[in-house]
Short mmCIF file of C-alpha atoms in Angstrom, two decimals:
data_model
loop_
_atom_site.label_atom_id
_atom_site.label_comp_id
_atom_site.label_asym_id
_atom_site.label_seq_id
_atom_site.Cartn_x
_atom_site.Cartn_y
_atom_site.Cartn_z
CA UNK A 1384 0.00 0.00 0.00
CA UNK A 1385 1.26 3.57 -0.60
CA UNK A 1386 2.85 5.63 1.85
CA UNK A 1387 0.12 8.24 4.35
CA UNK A 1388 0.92 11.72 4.45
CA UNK A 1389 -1.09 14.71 5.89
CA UNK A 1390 -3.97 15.94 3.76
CA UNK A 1391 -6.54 18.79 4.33
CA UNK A 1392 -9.48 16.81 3.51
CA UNK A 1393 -13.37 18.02 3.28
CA UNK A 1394 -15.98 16.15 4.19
CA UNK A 1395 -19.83 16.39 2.92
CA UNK A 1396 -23.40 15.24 2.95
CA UNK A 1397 -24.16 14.75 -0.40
CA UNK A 1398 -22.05 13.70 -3.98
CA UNK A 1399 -23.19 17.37 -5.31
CA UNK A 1400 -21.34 19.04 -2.78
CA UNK A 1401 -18.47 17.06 -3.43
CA UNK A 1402 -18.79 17.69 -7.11
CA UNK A 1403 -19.04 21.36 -6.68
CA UNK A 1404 -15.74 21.72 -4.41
CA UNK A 1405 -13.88 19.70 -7.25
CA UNK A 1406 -15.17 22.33 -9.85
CA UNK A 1407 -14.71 25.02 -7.74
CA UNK A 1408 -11.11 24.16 -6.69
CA UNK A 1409 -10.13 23.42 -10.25
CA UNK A 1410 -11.62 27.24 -11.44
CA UNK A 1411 -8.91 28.42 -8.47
CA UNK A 1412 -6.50 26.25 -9.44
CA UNK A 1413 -6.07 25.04 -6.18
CA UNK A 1414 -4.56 21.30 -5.95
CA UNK A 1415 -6.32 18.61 -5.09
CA UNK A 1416 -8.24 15.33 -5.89
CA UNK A 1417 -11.74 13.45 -4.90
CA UNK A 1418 -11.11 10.56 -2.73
CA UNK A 1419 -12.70 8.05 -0.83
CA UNK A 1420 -13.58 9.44 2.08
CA UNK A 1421 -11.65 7.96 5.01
CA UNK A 1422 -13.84 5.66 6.79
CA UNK A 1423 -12.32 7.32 10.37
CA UNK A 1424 -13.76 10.57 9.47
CA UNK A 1425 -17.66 8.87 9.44
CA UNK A 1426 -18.65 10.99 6.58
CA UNK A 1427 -22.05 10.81 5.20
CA UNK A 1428 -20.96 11.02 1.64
CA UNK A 1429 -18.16 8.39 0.68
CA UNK A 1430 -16.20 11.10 -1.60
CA UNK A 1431 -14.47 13.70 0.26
CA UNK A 1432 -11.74 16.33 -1.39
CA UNK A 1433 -8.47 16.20 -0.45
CA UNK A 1434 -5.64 18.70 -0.93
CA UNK A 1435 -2.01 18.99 0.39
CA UNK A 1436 -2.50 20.33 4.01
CA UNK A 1437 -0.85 23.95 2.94
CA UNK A 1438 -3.32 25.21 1.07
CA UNK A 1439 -6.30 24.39 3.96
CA UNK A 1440 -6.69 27.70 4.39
CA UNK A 1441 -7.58 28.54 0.37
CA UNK A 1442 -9.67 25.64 0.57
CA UNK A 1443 -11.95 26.29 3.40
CA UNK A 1444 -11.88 30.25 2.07
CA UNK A 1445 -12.86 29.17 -0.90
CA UNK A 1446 -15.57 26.29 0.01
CA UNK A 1447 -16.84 28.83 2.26
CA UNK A 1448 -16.64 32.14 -0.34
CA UNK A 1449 -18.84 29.65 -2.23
CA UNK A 1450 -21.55 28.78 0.09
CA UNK A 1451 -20.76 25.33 -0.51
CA UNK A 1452 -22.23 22.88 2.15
CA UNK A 1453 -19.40 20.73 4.31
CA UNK A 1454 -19.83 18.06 6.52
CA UNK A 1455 -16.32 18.75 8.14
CA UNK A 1456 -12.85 20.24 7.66
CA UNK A 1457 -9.99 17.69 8.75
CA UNK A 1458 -6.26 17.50 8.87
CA UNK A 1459 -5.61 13.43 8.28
CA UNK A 1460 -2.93 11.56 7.20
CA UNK A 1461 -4.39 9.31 4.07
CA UNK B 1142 -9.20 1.79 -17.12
CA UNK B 1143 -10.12 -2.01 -16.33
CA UNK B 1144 -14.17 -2.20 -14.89
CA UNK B 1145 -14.90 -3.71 -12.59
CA UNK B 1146 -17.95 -2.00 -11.15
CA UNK B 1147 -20.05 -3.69 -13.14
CA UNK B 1148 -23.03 -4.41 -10.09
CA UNK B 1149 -23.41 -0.21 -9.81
CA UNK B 1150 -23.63 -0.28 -13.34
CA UNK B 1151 -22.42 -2.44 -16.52
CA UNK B 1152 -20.27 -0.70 -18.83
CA UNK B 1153 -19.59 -0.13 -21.79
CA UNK B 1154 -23.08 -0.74 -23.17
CA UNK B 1155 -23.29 -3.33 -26.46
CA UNK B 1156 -22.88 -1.32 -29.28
CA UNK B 1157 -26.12 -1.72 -30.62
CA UNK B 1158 -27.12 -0.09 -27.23
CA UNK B 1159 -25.50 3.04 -27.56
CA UNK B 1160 -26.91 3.24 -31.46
CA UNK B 1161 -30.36 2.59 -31.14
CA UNK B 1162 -30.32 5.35 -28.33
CA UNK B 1163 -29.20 8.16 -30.43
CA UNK B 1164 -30.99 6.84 -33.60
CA UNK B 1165 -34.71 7.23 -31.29
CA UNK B 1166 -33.20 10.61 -30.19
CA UNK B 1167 -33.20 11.34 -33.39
CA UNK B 1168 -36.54 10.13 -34.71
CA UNK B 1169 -39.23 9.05 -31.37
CA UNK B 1170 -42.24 11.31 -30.76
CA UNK B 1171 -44.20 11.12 -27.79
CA UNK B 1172 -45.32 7.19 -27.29
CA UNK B 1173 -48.66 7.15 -26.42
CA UNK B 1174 -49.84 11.07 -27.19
CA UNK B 1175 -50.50 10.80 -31.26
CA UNK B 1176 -50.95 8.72 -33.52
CA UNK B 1177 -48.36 10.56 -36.31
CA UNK B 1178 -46.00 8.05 -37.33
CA UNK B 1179 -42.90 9.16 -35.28
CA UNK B 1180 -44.80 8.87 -31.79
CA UNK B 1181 -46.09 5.45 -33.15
CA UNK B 1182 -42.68 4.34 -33.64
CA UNK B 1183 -42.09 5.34 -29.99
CA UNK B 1184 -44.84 3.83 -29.03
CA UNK B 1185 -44.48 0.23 -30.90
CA UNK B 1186 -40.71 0.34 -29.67
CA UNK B 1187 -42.05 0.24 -26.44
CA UNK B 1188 -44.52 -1.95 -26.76
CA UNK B 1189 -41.91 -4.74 -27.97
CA UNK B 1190 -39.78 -3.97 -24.94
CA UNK B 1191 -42.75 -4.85 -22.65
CA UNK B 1192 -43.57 -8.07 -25.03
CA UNK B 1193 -39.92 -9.27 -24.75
CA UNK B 1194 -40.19 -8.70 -20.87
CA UNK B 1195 -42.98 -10.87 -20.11
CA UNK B 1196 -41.37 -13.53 -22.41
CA UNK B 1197 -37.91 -13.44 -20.42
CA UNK B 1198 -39.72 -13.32 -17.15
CA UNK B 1199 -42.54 -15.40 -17.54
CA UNK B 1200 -44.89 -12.56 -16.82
CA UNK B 1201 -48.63 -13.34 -17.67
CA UNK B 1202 -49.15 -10.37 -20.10
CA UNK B 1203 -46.85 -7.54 -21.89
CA UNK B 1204 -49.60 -5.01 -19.95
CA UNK B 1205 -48.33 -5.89 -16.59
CA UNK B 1206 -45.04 -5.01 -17.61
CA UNK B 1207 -44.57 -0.87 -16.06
CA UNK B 1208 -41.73 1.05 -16.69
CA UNK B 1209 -39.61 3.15 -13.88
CA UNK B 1210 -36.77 5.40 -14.17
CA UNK B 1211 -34.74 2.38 -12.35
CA UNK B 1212 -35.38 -0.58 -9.77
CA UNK B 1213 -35.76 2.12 -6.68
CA UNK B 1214 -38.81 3.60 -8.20
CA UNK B 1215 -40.31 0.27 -8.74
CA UNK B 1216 -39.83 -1.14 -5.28
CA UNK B 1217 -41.33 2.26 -4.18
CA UNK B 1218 -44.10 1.78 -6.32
CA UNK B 1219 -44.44 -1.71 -5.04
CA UNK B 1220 -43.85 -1.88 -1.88
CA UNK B 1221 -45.97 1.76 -1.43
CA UNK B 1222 -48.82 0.91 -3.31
CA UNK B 1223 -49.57 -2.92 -1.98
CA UNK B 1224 -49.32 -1.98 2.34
CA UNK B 1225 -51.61 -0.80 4.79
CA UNK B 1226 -51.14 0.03 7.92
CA UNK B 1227 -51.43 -3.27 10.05
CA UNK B 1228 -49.55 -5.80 7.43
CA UNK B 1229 -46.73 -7.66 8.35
CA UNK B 1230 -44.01 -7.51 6.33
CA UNK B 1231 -40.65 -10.82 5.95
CA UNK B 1232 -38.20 -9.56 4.49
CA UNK B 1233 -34.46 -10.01 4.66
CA UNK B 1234 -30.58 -8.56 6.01
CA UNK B 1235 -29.36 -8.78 2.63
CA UNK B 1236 -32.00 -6.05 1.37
CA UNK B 1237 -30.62 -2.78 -0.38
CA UNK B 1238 -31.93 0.50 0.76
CA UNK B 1239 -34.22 0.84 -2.34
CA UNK B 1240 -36.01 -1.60 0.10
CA UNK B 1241 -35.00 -1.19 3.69
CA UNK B 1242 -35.67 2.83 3.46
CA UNK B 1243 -39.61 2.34 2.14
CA UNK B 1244 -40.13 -0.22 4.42
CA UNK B 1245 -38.71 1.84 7.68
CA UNK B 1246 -40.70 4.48 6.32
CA UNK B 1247 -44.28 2.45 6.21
CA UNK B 1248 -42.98 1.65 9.87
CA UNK B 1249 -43.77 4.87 11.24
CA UNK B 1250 -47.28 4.44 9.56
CA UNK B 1251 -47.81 1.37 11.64
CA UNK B 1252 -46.79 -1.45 8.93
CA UNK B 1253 -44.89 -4.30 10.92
CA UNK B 1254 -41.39 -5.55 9.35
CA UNK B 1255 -39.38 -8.72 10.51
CA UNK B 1256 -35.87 -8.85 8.80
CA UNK B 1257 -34.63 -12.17 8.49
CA UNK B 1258 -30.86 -12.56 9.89
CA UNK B 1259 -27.86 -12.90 7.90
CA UNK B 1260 -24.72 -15.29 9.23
CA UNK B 1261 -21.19 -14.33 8.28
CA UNK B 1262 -21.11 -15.36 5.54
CA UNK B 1263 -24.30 -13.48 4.07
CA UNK B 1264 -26.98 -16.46 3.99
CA UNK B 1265 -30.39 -16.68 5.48
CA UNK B 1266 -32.16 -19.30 7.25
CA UNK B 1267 -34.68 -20.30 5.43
CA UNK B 1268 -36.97 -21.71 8.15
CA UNK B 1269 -37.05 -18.44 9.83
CA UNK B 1270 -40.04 -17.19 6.98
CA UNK B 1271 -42.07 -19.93 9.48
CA UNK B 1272 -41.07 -18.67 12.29
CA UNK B 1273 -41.44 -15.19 11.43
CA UNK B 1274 -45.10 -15.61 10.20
CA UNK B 1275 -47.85 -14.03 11.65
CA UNK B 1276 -51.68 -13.99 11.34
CA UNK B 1277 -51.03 -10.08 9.45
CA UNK B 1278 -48.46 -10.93 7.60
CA UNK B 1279 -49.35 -9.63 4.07
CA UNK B 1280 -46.18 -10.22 1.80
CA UNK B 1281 -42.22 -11.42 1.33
CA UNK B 1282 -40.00 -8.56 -0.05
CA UNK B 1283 -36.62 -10.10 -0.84
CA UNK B 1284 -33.78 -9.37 -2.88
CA UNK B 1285 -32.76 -12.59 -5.55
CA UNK B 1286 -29.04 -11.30 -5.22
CA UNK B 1287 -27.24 -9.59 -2.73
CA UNK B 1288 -25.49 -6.49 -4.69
CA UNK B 1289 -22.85 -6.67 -1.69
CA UNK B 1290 -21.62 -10.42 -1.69
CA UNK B 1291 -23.91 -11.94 -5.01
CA UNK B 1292 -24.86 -14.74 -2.74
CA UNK B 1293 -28.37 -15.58 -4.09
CA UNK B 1294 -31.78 -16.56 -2.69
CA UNK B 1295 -33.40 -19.09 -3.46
CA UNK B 1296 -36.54 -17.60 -4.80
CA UNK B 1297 -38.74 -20.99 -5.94
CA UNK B 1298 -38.44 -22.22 -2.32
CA UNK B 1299 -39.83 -18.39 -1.33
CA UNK B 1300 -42.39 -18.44 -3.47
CA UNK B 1301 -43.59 -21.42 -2.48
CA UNK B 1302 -43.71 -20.63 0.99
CA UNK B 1303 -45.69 -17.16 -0.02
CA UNK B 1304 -47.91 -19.22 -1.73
CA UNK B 1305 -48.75 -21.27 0.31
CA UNK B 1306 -49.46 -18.64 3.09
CA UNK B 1307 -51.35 -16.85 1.20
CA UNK B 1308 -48.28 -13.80 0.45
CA UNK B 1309 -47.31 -11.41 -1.94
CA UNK B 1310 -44.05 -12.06 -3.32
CA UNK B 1311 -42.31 -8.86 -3.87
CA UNK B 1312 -38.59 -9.33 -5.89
CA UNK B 1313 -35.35 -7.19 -6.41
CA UNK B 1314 -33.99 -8.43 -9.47
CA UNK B 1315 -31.55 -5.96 -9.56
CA UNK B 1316 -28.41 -7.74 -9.54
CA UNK B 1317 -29.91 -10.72 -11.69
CA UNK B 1318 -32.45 -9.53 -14.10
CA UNK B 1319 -31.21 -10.77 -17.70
CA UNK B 1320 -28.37 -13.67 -16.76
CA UNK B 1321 -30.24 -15.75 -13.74
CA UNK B 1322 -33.30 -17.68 -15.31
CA UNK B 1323 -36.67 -16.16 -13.31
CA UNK B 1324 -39.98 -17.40 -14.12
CA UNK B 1325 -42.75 -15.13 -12.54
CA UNK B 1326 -45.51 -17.64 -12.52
CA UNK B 1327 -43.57 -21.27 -11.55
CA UNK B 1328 -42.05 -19.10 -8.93
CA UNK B 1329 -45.16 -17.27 -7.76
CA UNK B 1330 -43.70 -13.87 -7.74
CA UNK B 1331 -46.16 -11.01 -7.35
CA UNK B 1332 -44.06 -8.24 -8.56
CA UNK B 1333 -40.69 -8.44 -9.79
CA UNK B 1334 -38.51 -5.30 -9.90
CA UNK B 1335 -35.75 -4.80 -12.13
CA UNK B 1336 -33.28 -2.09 -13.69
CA UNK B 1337 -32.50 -1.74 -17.25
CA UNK B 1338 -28.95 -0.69 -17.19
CA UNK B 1339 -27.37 -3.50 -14.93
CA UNK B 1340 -26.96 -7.17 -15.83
CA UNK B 1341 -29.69 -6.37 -19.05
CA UNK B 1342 -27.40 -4.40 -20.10
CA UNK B 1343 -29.44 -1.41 -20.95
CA UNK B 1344 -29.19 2.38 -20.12
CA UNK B 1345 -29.32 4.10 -17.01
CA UNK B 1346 -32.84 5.08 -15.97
CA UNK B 1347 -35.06 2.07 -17.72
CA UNK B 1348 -36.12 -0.06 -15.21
CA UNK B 1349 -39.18 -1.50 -14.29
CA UNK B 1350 -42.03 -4.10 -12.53
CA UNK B 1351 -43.82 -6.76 -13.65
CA UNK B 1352 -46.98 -7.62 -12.11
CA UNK B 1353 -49.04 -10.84 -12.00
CA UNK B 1354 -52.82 -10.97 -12.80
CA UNK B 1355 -54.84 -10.27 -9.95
CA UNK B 1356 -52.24 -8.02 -7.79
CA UNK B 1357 -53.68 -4.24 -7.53
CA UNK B 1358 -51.28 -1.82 -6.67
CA UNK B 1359 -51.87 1.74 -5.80
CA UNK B 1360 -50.43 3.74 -8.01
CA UNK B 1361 -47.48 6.63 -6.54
CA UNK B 1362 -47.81 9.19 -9.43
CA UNK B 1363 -50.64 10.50 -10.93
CA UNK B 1364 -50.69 12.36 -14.08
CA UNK B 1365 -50.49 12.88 -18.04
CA UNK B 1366 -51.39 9.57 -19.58
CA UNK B 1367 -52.11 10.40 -23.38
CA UNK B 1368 -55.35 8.40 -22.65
CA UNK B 1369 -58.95 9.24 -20.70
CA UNK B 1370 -58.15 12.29 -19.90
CA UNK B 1371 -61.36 13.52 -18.87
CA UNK B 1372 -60.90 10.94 -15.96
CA UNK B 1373 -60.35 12.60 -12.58
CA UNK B 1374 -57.79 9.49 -11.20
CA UNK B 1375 -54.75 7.71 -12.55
CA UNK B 1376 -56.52 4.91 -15.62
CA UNK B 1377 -57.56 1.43 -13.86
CA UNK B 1378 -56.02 -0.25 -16.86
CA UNK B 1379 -52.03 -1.38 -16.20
CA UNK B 1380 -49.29 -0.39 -17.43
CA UNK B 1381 -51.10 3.22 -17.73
CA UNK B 1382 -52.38 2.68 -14.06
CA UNK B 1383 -48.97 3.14 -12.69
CA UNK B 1384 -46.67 4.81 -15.27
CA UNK B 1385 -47.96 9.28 -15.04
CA UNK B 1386 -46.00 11.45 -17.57
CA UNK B 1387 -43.96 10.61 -20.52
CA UNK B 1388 -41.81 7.51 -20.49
CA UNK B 1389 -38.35 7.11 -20.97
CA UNK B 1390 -38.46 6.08 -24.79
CA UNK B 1391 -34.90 6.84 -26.08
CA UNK B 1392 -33.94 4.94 -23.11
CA UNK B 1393 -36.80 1.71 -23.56
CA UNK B 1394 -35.61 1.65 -27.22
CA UNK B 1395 -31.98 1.23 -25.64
CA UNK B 1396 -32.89 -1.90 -23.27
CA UNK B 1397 -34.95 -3.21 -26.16
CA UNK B 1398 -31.53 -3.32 -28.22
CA UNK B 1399 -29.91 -4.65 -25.11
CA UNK B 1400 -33.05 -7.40 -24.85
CA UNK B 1401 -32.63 -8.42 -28.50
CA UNK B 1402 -28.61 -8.47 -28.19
CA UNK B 1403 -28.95 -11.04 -24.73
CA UNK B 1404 -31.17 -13.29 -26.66
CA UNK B 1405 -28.83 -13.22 -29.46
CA UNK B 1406 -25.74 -14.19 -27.28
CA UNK B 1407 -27.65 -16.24 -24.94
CA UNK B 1408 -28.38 -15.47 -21.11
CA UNK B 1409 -26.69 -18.71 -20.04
CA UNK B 1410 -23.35 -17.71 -21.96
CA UNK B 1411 -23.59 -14.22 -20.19
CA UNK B 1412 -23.55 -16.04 -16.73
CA UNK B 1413 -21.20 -19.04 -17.33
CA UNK B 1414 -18.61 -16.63 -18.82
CA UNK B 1415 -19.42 -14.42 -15.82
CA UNK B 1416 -19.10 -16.65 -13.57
CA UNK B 1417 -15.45 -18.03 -14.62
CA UNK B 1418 -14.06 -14.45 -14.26
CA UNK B 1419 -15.69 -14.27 -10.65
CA UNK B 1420 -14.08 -18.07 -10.13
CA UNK B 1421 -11.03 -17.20 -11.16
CA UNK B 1422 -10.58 -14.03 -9.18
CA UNK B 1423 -11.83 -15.72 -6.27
CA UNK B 1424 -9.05 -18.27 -6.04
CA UNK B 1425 -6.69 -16.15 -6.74
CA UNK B 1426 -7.68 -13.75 -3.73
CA UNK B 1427 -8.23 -16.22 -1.84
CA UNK B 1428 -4.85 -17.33 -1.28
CA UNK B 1429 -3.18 -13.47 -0.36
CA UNK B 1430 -2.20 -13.65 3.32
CA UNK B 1431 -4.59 -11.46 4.71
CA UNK B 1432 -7.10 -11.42 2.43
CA UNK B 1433 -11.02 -11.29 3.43
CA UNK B 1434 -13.75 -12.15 0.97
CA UNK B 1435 -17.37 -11.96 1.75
CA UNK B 1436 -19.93 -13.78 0.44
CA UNK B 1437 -20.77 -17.85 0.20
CA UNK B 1438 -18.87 -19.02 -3.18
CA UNK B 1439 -19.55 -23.16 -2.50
CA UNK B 1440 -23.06 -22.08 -4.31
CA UNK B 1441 -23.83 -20.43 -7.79
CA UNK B 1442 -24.05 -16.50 -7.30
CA UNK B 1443 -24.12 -13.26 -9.00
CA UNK B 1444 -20.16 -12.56 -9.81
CA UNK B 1445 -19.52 -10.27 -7.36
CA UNK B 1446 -16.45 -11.03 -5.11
CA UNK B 1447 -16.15 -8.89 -2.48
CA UNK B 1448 -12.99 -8.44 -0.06
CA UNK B 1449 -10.79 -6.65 2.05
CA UNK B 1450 -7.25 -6.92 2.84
CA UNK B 1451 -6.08 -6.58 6.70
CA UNK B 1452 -7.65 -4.15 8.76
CA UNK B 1453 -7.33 -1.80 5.72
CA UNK B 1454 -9.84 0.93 5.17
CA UNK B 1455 -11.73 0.00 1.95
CA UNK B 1456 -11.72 3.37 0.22
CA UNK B 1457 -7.56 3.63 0.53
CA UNK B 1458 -7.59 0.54 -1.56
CA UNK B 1459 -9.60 1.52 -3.68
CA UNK B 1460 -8.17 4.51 -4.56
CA UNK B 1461 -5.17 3.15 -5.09
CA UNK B 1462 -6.07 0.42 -7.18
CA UNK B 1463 -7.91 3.13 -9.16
CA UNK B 1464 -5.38 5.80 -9.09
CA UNK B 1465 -1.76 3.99 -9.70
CA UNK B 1466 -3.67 0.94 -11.69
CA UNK B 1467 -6.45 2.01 -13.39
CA UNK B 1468 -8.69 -0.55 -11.82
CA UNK B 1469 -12.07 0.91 -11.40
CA UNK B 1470 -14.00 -1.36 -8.23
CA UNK B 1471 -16.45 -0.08 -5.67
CA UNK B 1472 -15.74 0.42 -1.98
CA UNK B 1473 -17.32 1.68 0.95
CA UNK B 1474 -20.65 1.19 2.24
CA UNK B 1475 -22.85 -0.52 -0.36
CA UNK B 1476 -26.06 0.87 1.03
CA UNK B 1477 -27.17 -2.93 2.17
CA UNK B 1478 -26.24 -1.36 6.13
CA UNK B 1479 -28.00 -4.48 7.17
CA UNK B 1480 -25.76 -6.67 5.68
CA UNK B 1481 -22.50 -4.65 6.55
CA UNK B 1482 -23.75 -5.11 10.00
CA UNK B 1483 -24.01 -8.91 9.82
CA UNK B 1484 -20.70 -9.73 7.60
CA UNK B 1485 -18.96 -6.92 10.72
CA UNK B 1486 -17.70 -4.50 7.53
CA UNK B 1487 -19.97 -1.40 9.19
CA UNK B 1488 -16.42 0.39 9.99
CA UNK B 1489 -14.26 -0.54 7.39
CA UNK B 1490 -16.57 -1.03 4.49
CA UNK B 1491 -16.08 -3.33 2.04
CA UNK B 1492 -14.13 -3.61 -1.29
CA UNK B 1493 -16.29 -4.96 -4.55
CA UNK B 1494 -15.33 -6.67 -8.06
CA UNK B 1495 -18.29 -7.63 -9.80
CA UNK B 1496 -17.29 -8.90 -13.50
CA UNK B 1497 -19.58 -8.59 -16.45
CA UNK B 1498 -19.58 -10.28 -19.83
CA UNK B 1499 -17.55 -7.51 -21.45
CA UNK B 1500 -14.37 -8.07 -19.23
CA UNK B 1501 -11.50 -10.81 -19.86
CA UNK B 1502 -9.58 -13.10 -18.52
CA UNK B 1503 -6.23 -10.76 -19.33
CA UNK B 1504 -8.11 -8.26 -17.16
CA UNK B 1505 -8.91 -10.70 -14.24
CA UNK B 1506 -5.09 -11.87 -14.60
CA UNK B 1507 -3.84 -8.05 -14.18
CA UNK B 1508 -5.51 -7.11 -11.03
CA UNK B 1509 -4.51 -10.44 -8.84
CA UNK B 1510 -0.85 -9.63 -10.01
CA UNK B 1511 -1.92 -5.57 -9.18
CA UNK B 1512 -3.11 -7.25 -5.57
CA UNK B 1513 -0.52 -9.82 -5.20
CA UNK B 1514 1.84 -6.33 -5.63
CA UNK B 1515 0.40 -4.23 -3.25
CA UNK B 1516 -1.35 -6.13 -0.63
CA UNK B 1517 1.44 -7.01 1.20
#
């Protein structure tokens, strides 16, 4: 299996949140992927986004800027 | 990308799927609303997929054949539209939540449901329909394959039981609709519920529910019809009784392709050739130190092998395999929570292969040497 490292990863309710943080993020060229959400985080919706941990703060700016819905904001190592 | 995801949905469609969708695109009126040659053609095109329907499931009459956007609207309409408050409801661990969340909701409207249990390796008991039955009980509602381990139910023995009790027979043919042999009538099935776009092959939202003679359902939608429309209520008459607006024709003319293109290969072929990928992948698995699979494979199932590897979350695997291999599977919860509970994969979820007729062996080969690689 690969090697962890520590991700800023969002968490959310539904797959259109999660669809409209991947869009968003990619307008802001902000890195990042979709992922499986980790199962620790008990999120309702099983894709979460996940970016290096530096850029949390654009990310949850820009999530929020946006009016987009999160379950959660997490620093995790996946 | 290799697929295997092929229970959420099979892919890539036959080609004479994907042609005969954009060709009615292209041509289809309204079925039902005219009679101008282009809604005719809808409408005969949809006629045919109901007569080929009946014939593959043994249902009395192309008119009890009711098309849904998918299986979830026809288990709603089902399950919805045949209990009353008071009923008893059997039905089982291994149920999806197109039929666990309907049934918890007719729960809080006083219908009674007894969920048969589940052992660890994702069977059922089947003496506990006796034990469970009670002077209300009004119907089964079970699932012919599990879309989490493909361990199937015996649905003649069912049937029997509900017929001789005096029950409606309520199926999810979801996971087995178009490659497992099901014969309405011999196996005194009510209503059988199935999706277009999964092992028939078809697109995504075609599904439907076939009804036997005599079984009165009310109907969940009201609406536009194309005929009586001076009536105040939804047409007696099935299929019009329970299908309200404008059908899904482009989409019908699709699973009718994907119909004609099963009977031309053969549904037995589909399965045995299904079935040997699933085999194959399974004994391979089966021998990686530290490998869990799910799922009773000492009987014929849906091929669906579903694992995990150590204590391993399910979703890191498979994003990995997805990512680094290009091995599309499914992971996660499978929305059977029942059966998560029962198998003990609530936490970590659950990894899923499920083959379908347009993958190989080459492709089977590649991801047990992609597992051998990385699960250790």
């Amino acid at each position: 299996m690969r090697e962890k490292e520590l991700r800023f990863v969002v968490t959310f309710h539904t797959t259109a949140e999660a669809m409209a943080t991947e869009k968003l993020c990619r307008e802001k060229a902000i890195e990042g992927k979709l992922i499986s959400a980790p199962r620790s985080l008990s999120a309702d919706c099983g894709i979460a986004w996940s970016s290096p941990a530096e850029l949390s703060g654009r990310v949850k700016e820009a999530v929020e800027a946006a009016g987009i819905e999160t379950q959660g904001f997490h620093e995790v190592m996946v | 990308m290799i697929y295997f995801d092929n229970a959420a949905t099979t892919m890539p469609k036959p080609a004479c799927v994907t042609e005969t969708v954009i060709a009615a695109m292209n041509s289809f009126g309204n079925s039902g609303r005219a009679v101008h040659g282009l809604a005719m053609d809808a409408s005969r095109t949809i006629y045919e997929a109901r007569e080929k329907l009946a014939k593959l499931f043994n249902c009395p009459r192309a008119n009890n054949v009711v098309f849904t956007a998918n299986s979830t609207e026809a288990l709603n309409i089902a399950i919805r539209g045949l209990l009353n408050p008071g009923d008893h409801v059997i039905s089982t661990d291994l149920e999806h939540n197109s039929v666990l969340r309907p049934l918890y909701d007719l729960e809080e409207s006083g219908v009674e449901t007894d969920f048969l249990s589940a052992d660890r390796q994702g069977n059922i008991d089947y003496d506990d329909f006796s034990r469970r039955l009670k002077k209300n009980t009004r119907a089964i509602i079970c699932t012919h394959g599990s879309n989490l381990t493909g361990n199937l139910l015996d649905l003649g023995r069912i049937g029997r039981f509900a017929a001789e009790n005096g029950l409606l027979f309520i199926v999810d043919a979801s996971q087995t609709a178009g490659v497992f042999p099901i014969d309405m009538r011999s196996m005194n099935i009510s209503v059988l519920c199935f999706t277009g776009h999964k092992s028939l092959l078809g697109p995504q939202g075609t599904g439907g529910l076939c009804v036997a003679d005599g079984v009165e359902i009310k109907p969940l939608k009201s609406g536009g019809t194309g005929v009586q429309t001076y009536l105040r209520h939804q047409p007696e008459e099935l299929p019009t009784r329970l299908e309200a607006g404008t059908l899904n024709g482009h989409g019908i003319a699709g699973l009718l392709a994907a119909l004609n293109y099963i009977e031309e290969i053969g549904y037995e072929n589909i399965r045995t050739k299904e079935a040997a990928l699933m085999r194959r992948f399974y004994e391979g698995v089966r021998e990686i130190p530290g490998m869990k699979v799910y799922g009773d494979f000492r009987r014929e199932k849906a091929p669906i092998v579903t694992l995990n590897w150590m204590d391993v979350p399910s979703g890191e695997l498979a994003d990995e395999l997805a990512e680094d291999y290009g091995i599309a599977v499914r992971a996660g919860a499978h929305c059977a929570p029942r059966l998560h509970e029962a198998l003990g994969t609530k936490e970590q979820g659950a990894v899923r292969f499920s083959f379908g007729y347009q993958n190989t062996e080459d492709e089977v080969g590649t991801a047990l040497d992609v597992l051998r690689k990385i699960c250790r």
